[in-house]
Short mmCIF file of C-alpha atoms in Angstrom, two decimals:
data_model
loop_
_atom_site.label_atom_id
_atom_site.label_comp_id
_atom_site.label_asym_id
_atom_site.label_seq_id
_atom_site.Cartn_x
_atom_site.Cartn_y
_atom_site.Cartn_z
CA ALA A 28 43.91 103.19 136.55
CA GLN A 29 43.93 103.73 140.29
CA SER A 30 46.96 103.05 142.45
CA VAL A 31 48.15 103.73 145.96
CA ALA A 32 51.69 103.77 147.29
CA GLN A 33 52.75 103.54 150.88
CA PRO A 34 56.50 104.01 150.61
CA GLU A 35 57.36 102.81 154.10
CA ASP A 36 56.93 99.20 155.15
CA GLN A 37 57.42 100.21 158.77
CA VAL A 38 57.42 103.36 160.84
CA ASN A 39 58.94 103.47 164.31
CA VAL A 40 58.15 106.26 166.73
CA ALA A 41 58.49 106.83 170.45
CA GLU A 42 55.38 107.24 172.55
CA GLY A 43 54.41 110.88 172.87
CA ASN A 44 56.13 111.87 169.63
CA PRO A 45 54.24 112.89 166.52
CA LEU A 46 53.77 110.25 163.85
CA THR A 47 53.31 110.37 160.10
CA VAL A 48 52.40 107.49 157.81
CA LYS A 49 52.82 108.40 154.18
CA CYS A 50 50.50 107.72 151.24
CA THR A 51 50.50 108.84 147.64
CA TYR A 52 47.87 108.00 145.07
CA SER A 53 47.05 108.05 141.40
CA VAL A 54 43.55 108.26 139.90
CA SER A 55 42.25 109.67 136.66
CA GLY A 56 39.27 111.38 138.25
CA ASN A 57 38.60 112.94 141.62
CA PRO A 58 40.19 110.99 144.43
CA TYR A 59 38.23 109.67 147.35
CA LEU A 60 40.80 108.71 149.97
CA PHE A 61 40.55 106.51 153.03
CA TRP A 62 42.67 105.31 155.92
CA TYR A 63 42.00 102.03 157.65
CA VAL A 64 43.78 100.37 160.58
CA GLN A 65 44.22 96.66 161.19
CA TYR A 66 45.08 95.28 164.60
CA PRO A 67 46.52 91.75 164.86
CA ASN A 68 44.07 89.03 163.88
CA ARG A 69 41.32 91.55 163.23
CA GLY A 70 39.54 93.01 160.23
CA LEU A 71 40.23 96.52 158.97
CA GLN A 72 38.64 99.44 160.79
CA PHE A 73 37.83 102.78 159.22
CA LEU A 74 39.80 105.76 160.53
CA LEU A 75 38.96 108.68 158.27
CA LYS A 76 38.26 109.72 154.71
CA TYR A 77 38.58 112.67 152.37
CA ILE A 78 35.81 113.22 149.86
CA THR A 79 35.70 116.97 149.34
CA GLY A 80 36.05 120.20 151.27
CA ASP A 81 38.65 120.98 153.92
CA ASN A 82 41.98 119.39 153.09
CA LEU A 83 42.59 118.49 156.74
CA VAL A 84 40.43 115.60 157.79
CA LYS A 85 40.04 114.50 161.39
CA GLY A 86 39.18 110.94 162.28
CA SER A 87 39.03 108.37 165.03
CA TYR A 88 41.51 108.01 167.91
CA GLY A 89 43.03 111.46 167.36
CA PHE A 90 44.25 110.74 163.84
CA GLU A 91 44.11 113.25 161.04
CA ALA A 92 45.19 113.33 157.43
CA GLU A 93 45.96 116.09 154.99
CA PHE A 94 44.91 115.92 151.36
CA ASN A 95 47.47 117.55 149.09
CA LYS A 96 46.30 117.60 145.50
CA SER A 97 49.49 118.98 143.99
CA GLN A 98 51.59 116.29 145.63
CA THR A 99 48.87 113.63 145.24
CA SER A 100 49.39 112.71 148.87
CA PHE A 101 47.20 111.85 151.83
CA HIS A 102 49.53 111.38 154.78
CA LEU A 103 48.17 110.15 158.10
CA LYS A 104 49.27 112.03 161.19
CA LYS A 105 48.85 112.09 164.93
CA PRO A 106 50.37 114.73 167.22
CA SER A 107 51.23 112.33 170.05
CA ALA A 108 51.59 108.59 169.47
CA LEU A 109 50.38 105.95 171.90
CA VAL A 110 51.70 102.42 172.28
CA SER A 111 48.18 101.25 171.49
CA ASP A 112 48.46 102.88 168.04
CA SER A 113 50.83 100.10 167.01
CA ALA A 114 49.09 98.36 164.12
CA LEU A 115 49.01 98.00 160.34
CA TYR A 116 47.72 101.03 158.49
CA PHE A 117 46.23 100.97 154.99
CA CYS A 118 45.65 103.89 152.69
CA ALA A 119 42.97 103.36 150.03
CA VAL A 120 41.60 105.26 147.04
CA ARG A 121 38.52 105.28 144.86
CA ASP A 122 37.94 107.17 141.65
CA GLY A 123 35.09 109.54 142.45
CA ASP A 124 34.35 110.39 138.84
CA THR A 125 33.70 106.89 137.66
CA GLY A 126 31.37 106.27 140.57
CA GLY A 127 32.74 102.80 140.83
CA PHE A 128 32.74 100.43 143.74
CA LYS A 129 36.36 99.46 143.44
CA THR A 130 38.68 100.45 146.26
CA ILE A 131 42.41 100.04 145.81
CA PHE A 132 44.41 99.51 148.96
CA GLY A 133 48.06 100.29 149.52
CA ALA A 134 50.45 97.61 150.70
CA GLY A 135 50.14 98.75 154.30
CA THR A 136 52.56 100.37 156.74
CA ARG A 137 53.31 98.79 160.05
CA LEU A 138 53.51 101.32 162.85
CA PHE A 139 55.50 100.52 165.97
CA VAL A 140 55.16 102.87 168.91
CA LYS A 141 57.77 102.27 171.58
CA ALA A 142 57.10 103.10 175.22
CA ASP B 18 25.36 93.09 167.75
CA THR B 19 28.20 92.12 165.39
CA ALA B 20 28.10 94.27 162.26
CA VAL B 21 29.86 92.00 159.75
CA SER B 22 30.37 88.38 160.71
CA GLN B 23 32.16 85.56 158.95
CA THR B 24 32.18 81.83 159.51
CA PRO B 25 34.32 79.95 160.04
CA LYS B 26 37.12 81.97 161.60
CA TYR B 27 39.67 79.29 160.79
CA LEU B 28 39.58 76.71 158.02
CA VAL B 29 42.23 74.02 157.55
CA THR B 30 41.77 71.65 154.64
CA GLN B 31 43.54 69.45 152.14
CA MET B 32 44.40 70.35 148.56
CA GLY B 33 41.65 69.47 146.15
CA ASN B 34 38.81 69.91 148.63
CA ASP B 35 35.85 72.26 148.21
CA LYS B 36 35.01 74.71 150.97
CA SER B 37 32.70 77.63 151.67
CA ILE B 38 32.99 80.77 153.75
CA LYS B 39 29.89 82.62 154.85
CA CYS B 40 29.42 86.32 155.47
CA GLU B 41 26.53 88.23 156.96
CA GLN B 42 26.04 91.91 157.68
CA ASN B 43 23.32 93.51 159.80
CA LEU B 44 24.09 97.11 158.86
CA GLY B 45 21.45 97.43 156.16
CA HIS B 46 24.13 97.91 153.50
CA ASP B 47 23.46 97.14 149.87
CA THR B 48 27.01 96.34 148.77
CA MET B 49 29.26 93.52 149.92
CA TYR B 50 32.83 92.57 149.07
CA TRP B 51 35.32 89.75 149.34
CA TYR B 52 39.00 90.56 149.79
CA LYS B 53 42.02 88.29 149.97
CA GLN B 54 44.93 89.21 152.25
CA ASP B 55 48.10 87.29 151.55
CA SER B 56 50.94 86.44 153.89
CA LYS B 57 52.57 89.81 153.21
CA LYS B 58 49.36 91.53 154.30
CA PHE B 59 48.62 92.77 150.79
CA LEU B 60 44.87 93.26 150.43
CA LYS B 61 43.21 92.65 147.09
CA ILE B 62 39.58 92.88 146.11
CA MET B 63 38.09 89.74 144.62
CA PHE B 64 34.36 90.35 144.20
CA SER B 65 31.70 92.88 144.93
CA TYR B 66 27.93 92.56 144.91
CA ASN B 67 25.43 95.40 144.90
CA ASN B 68 21.83 94.46 145.63
CA LYS B 69 22.67 90.82 144.95
CA GLU B 70 24.17 91.64 141.57
CA LEU B 71 27.82 90.95 140.78
CA ILE B 72 29.56 94.24 139.94
CA ILE B 73 33.24 93.51 140.47
CA ASN B 74 34.99 90.32 139.47
CA GLU B 75 38.72 90.77 139.63
CA THR B 76 40.77 88.26 137.69
CA VAL B 77 39.96 85.53 140.14
CA PRO B 78 40.18 81.86 139.11
CA ASN B 79 36.76 80.46 138.34
CA ARG B 80 37.29 77.97 141.15
CA PHE B 81 36.07 80.86 143.31
CA SER B 82 32.33 81.43 143.10
CA PRO B 83 30.54 84.04 145.17
CA LYS B 84 26.85 83.78 145.92
CA SER B 85 24.57 86.41 147.35
CA PRO B 86 21.21 84.97 148.38
CA ASP B 87 20.11 88.38 149.69
CA LYS B 88 21.58 91.79 150.40
CA ALA B 89 22.71 90.77 153.88
CA HIS B 90 24.68 87.71 152.84
CA LEU B 91 27.62 87.05 150.55
CA ASN B 92 29.15 83.60 150.58
CA LEU B 93 32.33 82.41 148.92
CA HIS B 94 32.68 78.89 147.60
CA ILE B 95 36.05 77.59 146.54
CA ASN B 96 36.47 74.43 144.47
CA SER B 97 39.58 72.29 144.14
CA LEU B 98 41.57 74.18 146.72
CA GLU B 99 45.24 74.84 145.98
CA LEU B 100 48.18 75.68 148.25
CA GLY B 101 48.21 79.23 146.90
CA ASP B 102 44.69 79.80 148.15
CA SER B 103 46.00 79.91 151.71
CA ALA B 104 45.31 83.43 152.95
CA VAL B 105 42.98 85.43 155.14
CA TYR B 106 39.70 86.23 153.42
CA PHE B 107 37.81 89.32 154.50
CA CYS B 108 34.22 90.14 153.85
CA ALA B 109 33.19 93.80 153.91
CA SER B 110 30.02 95.78 153.38
CA GLY B 111 29.08 99.35 152.58
CA LEU B 112 26.56 101.57 150.87
CA ALA B 113 26.67 102.00 147.13
CA GLY B 114 28.78 104.85 145.83
CA SER B 115 32.33 106.02 145.77
CA THR B 116 32.20 107.83 149.09
CA ASP B 117 31.16 104.93 151.21
CA THR B 118 33.14 103.56 154.10
CA GLN B 119 33.58 99.82 154.17
CA TYR B 120 33.01 97.74 157.27
CA PHE B 121 35.10 94.62 157.50
CA GLY B 122 34.45 91.27 159.06
CA PRO B 123 37.00 89.59 161.34
CA GLY B 124 38.42 87.45 158.56
CA THR B 125 38.65 83.75 157.79
CA ARG B 126 42.12 82.24 157.86
CA LEU B 127 42.24 79.52 155.23
CA THR B 128 45.12 77.06 155.33
CA VAL B 129 45.44 74.55 152.51
CA LEU B 130 47.73 71.60 153.26
#
């Protein structure tokens, strides 16, 4: 069965500092991993995904994530946080081997960037 | 040029009523989804349709009935609404396959009184 864990309910960071939002996953097959962001009263927006290839994936708004197979992690990072990055971030996983349509989302991590 | 749209945006109704939420996508996608986001922001898949065929049906009470008249539309009808149905419901679309990115609608906030 697939599962995703986002161990932090909230991450606080000062503007200009690097940020990390953590995600670990569990799938029986090959993991396809996604990050989405949700701004208040909006739907989720895609940020980036890892399917195969380079473990470091770059996405929208300067975000990147590193796939680490041995640690089953896919942490979201940004070198320099902006106040406008404050939002709810969701990690998600699909089992690539089953070819299924089911995406499992983590519980979300709220990011606060302080000016 | 909205990609995934939902109507209504807000829905306030009494317990026991029947209501529908509509979703349309103009992205040419062949797969559509309904998700429920509860008050703690936890997001859970409810249904998925691929080419108008139901492919995911996640332990959802049968009071919830999705209908896909064509690939661009996926509606959600809810019978006998209960207090616990209060949530934000998101429609999403994508292309078939495990690698696809999903595109989400703006959500419908359902409040059952």
